[in-house]
PDB file of C-alpha atoms and ligand atoms in Angstrom:
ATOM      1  CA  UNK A1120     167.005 100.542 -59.488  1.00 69.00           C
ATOM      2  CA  UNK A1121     163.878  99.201 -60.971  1.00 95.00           C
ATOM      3  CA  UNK A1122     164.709  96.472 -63.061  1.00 98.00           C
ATOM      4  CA  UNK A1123     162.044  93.969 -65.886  1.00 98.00           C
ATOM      5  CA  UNK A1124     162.412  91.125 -68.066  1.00 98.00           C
ATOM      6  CA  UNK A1125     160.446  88.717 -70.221  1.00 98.00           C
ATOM      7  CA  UNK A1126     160.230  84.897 -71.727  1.00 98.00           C
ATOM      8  CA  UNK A1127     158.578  83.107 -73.673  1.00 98.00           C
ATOM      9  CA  UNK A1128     158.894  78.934 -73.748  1.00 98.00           C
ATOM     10  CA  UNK A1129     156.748  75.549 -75.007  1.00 98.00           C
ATOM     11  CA  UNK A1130     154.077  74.514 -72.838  1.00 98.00           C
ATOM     12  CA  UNK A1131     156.023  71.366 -71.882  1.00 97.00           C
ATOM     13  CA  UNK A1132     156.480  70.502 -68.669  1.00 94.00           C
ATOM     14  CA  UNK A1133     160.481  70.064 -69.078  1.00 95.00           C
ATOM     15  CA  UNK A1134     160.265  74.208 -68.915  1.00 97.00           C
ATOM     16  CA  UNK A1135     158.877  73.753 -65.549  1.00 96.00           C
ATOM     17  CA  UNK A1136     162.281  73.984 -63.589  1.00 96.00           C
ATOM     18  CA  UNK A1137     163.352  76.301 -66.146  1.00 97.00           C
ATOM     19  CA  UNK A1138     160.806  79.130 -65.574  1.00 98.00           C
ATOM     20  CA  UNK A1139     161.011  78.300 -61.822  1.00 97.00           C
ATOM     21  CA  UNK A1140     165.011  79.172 -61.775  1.00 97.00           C
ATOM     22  CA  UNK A1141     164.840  81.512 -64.305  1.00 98.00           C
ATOM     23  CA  UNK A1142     162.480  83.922 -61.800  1.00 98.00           C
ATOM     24  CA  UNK A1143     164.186  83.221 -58.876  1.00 97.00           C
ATOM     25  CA  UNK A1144     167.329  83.935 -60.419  1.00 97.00           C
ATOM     26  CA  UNK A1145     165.771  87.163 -61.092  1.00 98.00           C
ATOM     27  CA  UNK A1146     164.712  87.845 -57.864  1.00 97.00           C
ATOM     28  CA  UNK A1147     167.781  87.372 -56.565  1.00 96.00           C
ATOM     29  CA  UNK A1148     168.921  91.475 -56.502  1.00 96.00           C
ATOM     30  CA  UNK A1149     165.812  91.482 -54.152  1.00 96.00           C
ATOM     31  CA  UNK A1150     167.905  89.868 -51.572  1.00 95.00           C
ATOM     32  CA  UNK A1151     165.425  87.002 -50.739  1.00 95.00           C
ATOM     33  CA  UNK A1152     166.126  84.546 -47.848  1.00 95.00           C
ATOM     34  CA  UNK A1153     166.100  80.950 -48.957  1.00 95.00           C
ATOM     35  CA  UNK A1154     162.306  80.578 -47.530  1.00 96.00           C
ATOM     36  CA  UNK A1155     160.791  83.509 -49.409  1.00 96.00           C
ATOM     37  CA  UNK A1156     162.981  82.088 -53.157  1.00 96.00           C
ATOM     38  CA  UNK A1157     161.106  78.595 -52.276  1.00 97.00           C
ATOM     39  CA  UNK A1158     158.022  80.313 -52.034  1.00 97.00           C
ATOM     40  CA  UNK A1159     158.585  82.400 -55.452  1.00 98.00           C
ATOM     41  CA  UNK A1160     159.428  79.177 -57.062  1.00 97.00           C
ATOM     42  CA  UNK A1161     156.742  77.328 -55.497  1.00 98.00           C
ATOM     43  CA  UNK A1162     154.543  79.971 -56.764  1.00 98.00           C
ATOM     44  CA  UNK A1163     155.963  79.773 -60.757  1.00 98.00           C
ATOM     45  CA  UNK A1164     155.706  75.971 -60.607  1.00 97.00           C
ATOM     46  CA  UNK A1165     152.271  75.616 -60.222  1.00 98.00           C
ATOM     47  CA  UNK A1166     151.132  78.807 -62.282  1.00 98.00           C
ATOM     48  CA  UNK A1167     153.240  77.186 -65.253  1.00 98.00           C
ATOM     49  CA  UNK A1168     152.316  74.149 -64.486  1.00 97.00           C
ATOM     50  CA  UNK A1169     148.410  74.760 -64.887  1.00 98.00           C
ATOM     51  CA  UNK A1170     148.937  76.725 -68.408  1.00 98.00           C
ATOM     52  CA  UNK A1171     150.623  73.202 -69.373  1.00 97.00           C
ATOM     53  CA  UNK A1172     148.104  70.856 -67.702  1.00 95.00           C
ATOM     54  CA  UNK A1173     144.946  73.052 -67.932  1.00 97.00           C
ATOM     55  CA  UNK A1174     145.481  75.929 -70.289  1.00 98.00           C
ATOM     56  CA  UNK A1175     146.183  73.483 -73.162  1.00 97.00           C
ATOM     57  CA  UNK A1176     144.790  70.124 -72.406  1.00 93.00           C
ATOM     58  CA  UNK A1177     145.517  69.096 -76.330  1.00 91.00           C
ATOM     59  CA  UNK A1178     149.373  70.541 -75.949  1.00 88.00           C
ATOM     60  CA  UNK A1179     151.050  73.223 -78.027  1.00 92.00           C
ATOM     61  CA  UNK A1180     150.828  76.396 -76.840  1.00 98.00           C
ATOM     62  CA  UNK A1181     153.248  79.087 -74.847  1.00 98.00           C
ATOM     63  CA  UNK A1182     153.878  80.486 -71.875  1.00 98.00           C
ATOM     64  CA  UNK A1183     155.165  83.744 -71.638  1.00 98.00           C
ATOM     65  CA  UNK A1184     156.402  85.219 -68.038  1.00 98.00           C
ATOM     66  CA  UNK A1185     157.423  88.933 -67.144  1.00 98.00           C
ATOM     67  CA  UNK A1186     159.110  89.547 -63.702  1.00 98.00           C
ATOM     68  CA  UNK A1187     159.589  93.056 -62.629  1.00 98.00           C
ATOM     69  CA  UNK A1188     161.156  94.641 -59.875  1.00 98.00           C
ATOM     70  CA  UNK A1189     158.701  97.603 -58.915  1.00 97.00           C
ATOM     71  CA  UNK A1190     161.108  99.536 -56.086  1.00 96.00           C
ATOM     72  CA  UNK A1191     161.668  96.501 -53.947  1.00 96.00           C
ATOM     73  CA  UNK A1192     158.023  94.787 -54.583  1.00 97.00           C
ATOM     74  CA  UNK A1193     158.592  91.434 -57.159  1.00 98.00           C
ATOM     75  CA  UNK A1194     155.806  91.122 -59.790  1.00 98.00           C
ATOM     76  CA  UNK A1195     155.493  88.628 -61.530  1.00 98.00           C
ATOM     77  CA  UNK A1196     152.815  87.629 -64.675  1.00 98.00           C
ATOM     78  CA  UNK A1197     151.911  84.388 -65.998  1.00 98.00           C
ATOM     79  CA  UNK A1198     150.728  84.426 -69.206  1.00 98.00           C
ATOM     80  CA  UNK A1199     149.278  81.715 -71.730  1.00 98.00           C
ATOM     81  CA  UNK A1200     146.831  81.323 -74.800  1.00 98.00           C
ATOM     82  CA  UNK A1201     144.645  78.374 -73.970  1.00 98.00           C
ATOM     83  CA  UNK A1202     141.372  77.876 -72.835  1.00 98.00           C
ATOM     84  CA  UNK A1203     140.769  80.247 -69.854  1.00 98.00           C
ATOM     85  CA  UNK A1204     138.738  80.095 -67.291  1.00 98.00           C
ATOM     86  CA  UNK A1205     134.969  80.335 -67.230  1.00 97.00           C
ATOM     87  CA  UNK A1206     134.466  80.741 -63.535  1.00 98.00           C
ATOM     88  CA  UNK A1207     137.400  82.232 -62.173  1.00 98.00           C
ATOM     89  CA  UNK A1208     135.789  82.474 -58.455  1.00 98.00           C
ATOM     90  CA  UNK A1209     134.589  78.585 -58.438  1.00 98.00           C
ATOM     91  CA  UNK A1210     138.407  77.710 -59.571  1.00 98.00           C
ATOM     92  CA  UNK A1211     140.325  79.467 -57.414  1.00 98.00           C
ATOM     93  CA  UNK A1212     138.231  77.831 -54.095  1.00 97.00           C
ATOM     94  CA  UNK A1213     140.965  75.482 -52.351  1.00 97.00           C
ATOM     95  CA  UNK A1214     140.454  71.489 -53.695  1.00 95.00           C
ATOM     96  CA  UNK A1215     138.687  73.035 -57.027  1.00 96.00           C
ATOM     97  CA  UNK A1216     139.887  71.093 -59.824  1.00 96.00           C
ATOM     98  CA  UNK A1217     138.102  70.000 -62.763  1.00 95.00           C
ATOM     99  CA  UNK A1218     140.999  66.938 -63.367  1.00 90.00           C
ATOM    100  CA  UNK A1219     139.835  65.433 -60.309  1.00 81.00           C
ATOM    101  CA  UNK A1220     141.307  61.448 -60.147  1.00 79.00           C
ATOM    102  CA  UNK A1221     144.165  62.600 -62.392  1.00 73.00           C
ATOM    103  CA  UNK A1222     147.111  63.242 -59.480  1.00 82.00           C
ATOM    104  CA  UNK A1223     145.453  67.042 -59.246  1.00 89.00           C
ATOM    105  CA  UNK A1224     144.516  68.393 -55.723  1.00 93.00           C
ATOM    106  CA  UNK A1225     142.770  71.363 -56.364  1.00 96.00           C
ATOM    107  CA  UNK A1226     145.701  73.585 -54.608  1.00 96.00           C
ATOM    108  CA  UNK A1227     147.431  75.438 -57.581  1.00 98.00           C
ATOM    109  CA  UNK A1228     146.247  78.836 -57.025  1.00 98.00           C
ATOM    110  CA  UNK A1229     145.663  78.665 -52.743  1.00 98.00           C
ATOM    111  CA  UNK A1230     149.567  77.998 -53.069  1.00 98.00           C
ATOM    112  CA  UNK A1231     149.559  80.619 -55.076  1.00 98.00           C
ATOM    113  CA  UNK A1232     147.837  83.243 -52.841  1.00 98.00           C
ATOM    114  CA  UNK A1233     149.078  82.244 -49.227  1.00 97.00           C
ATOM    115  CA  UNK A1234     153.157  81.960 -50.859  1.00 98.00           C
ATOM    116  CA  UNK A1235     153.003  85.243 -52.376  1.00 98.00           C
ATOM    117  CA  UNK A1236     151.613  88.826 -51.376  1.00 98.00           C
ATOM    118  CA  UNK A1237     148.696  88.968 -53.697  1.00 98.00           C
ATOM    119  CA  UNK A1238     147.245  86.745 -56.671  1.00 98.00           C
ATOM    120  CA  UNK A1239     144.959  88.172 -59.468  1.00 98.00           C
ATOM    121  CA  UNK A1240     143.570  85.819 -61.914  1.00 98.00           C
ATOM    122  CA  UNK A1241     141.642  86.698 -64.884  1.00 98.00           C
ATOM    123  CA  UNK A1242     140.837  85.856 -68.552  1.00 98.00           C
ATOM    124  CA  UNK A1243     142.911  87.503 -71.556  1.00 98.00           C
ATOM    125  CA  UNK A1244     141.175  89.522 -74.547  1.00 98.00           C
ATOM    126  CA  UNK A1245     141.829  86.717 -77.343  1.00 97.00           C
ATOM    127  CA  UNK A1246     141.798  83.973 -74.898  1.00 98.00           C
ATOM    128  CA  UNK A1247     144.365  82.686 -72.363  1.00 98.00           C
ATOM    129  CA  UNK A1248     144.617  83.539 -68.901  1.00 98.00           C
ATOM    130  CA  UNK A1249     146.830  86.030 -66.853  1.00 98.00           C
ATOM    131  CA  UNK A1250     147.862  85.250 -63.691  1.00 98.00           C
ATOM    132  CA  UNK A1251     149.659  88.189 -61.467  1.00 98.00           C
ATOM    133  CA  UNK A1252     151.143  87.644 -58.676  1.00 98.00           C
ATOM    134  CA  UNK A1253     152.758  90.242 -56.079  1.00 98.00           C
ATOM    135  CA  UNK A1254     155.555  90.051 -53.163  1.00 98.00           C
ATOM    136  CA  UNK A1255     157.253  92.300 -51.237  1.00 97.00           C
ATOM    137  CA  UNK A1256     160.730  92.555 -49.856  1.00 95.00           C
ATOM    138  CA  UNK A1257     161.267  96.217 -49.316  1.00 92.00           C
ATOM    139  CA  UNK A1258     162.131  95.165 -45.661  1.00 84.00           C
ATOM    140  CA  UNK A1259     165.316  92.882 -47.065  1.00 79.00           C
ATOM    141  CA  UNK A1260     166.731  95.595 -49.329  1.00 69.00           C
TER     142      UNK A1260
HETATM  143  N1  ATP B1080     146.085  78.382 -67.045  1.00 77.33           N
HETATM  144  C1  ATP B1080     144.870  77.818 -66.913  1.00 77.33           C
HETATM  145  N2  ATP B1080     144.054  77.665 -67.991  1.00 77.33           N
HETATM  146  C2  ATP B1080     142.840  77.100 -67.882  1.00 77.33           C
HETATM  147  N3  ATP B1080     142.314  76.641 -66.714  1.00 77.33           N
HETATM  148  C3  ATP B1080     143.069  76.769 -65.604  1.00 77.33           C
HETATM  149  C4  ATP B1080     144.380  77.356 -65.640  1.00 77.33           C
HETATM  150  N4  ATP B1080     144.876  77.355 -64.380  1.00 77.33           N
HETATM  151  C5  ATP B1080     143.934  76.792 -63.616  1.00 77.33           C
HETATM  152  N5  ATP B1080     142.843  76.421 -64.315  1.00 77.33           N
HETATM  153  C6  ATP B1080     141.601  75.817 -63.773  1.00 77.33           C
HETATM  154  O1  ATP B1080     141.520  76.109 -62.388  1.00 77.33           O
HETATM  155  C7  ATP B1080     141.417  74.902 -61.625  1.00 77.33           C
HETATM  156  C8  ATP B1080     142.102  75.085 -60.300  1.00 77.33           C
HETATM  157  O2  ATP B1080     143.525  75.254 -60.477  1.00 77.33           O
HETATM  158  P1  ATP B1080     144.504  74.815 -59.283  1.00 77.33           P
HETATM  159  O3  ATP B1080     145.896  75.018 -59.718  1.00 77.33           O
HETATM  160  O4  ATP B1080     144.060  75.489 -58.031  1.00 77.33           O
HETATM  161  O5  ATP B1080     144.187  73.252 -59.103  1.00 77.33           O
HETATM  162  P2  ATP B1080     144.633  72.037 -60.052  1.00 77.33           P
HETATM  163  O6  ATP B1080     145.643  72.496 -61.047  1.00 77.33           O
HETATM  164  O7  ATP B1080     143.379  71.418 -60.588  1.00 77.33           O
HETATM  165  O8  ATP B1080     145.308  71.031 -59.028  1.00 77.33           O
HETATM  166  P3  ATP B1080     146.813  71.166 -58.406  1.00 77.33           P
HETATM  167  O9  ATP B1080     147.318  72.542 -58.761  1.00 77.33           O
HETATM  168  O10 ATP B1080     146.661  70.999 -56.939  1.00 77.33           O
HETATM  169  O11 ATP B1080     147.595  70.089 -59.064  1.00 77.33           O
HETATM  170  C9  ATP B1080     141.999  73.827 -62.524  1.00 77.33           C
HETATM  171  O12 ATP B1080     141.511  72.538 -62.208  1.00 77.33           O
HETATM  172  C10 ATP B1080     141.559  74.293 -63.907  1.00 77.33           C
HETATM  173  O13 ATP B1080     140.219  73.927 -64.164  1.00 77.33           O
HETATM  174 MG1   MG B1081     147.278  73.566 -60.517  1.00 77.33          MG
END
């Protein structure tokens, strides 16, 4: 059975670890082995953790996250209301940052892509960004 939820939280990076277990705990009826939950969380981490460190440099703001079970394919969608992105191509090449000297590699969103199925990344009507990402595990059901 298909199966959806949603949350919303601070940008604050104490919600981190709680958006990170709160997905894989969803993705749980998808009968992941321990590799493929590290790479979910992996995934969350750094999509929440760039609408914390980028999407609001100034703070306050919210993240919102829906997971969705779409017959055996997880989908998942990171959502925030900052600042966006103004070239989405330039910022997703690997070592891209624009915090460069402030502990930031550049490697959010090639994480991103090569731990999950598929990664679409674009900019919100009103502002924010939306960050989708896609993995299957109709062969572990
Ligand atoms: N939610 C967001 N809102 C606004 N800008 C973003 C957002 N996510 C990413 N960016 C922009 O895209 C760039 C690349 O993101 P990416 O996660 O790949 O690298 P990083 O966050 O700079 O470094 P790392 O993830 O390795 O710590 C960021 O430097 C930032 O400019
Ligand atoms: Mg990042």
């Amino acid at each position: 059975m298909n199966n959806r939820m949603e949350i919303k939280f601070p940008a604050i990076s104490r919600n981190e670890s709680l958006a990170r277990s709160v997905v894989s705990a969803f993705a749980v009826e998808l009968n992941p082995d321990l590799d493929r939950l590290g790479d979910i969380k992996t995934a969350v981490s750094e999509a929440v953790t760039n609408c914390i460190v980028h999407g609001y440099p100034s703070g306050n703001g919210e993240i919102e996250i829906i997971a969705e079970n779409n017959d055996g394919i997880l989908h998942i969608e990171v959502l925030d209301r900052g600042v966006g992105i103004a070239d989405i191509t330039t910022a997703r090449q690997p070592f891209y940052t624009t915090k460069e000297g402030e502990e930031r590699s550049g490697m959010g969103f090639t994480v991103m892509e090569t731990f999950m199925d598929s990664l679409e990344v674009e900019n919100r009507d009103g502002g924010g960004l939306r960050v989708v990402m896609e993995k299957s595990f109709k062969e572990s059901l």
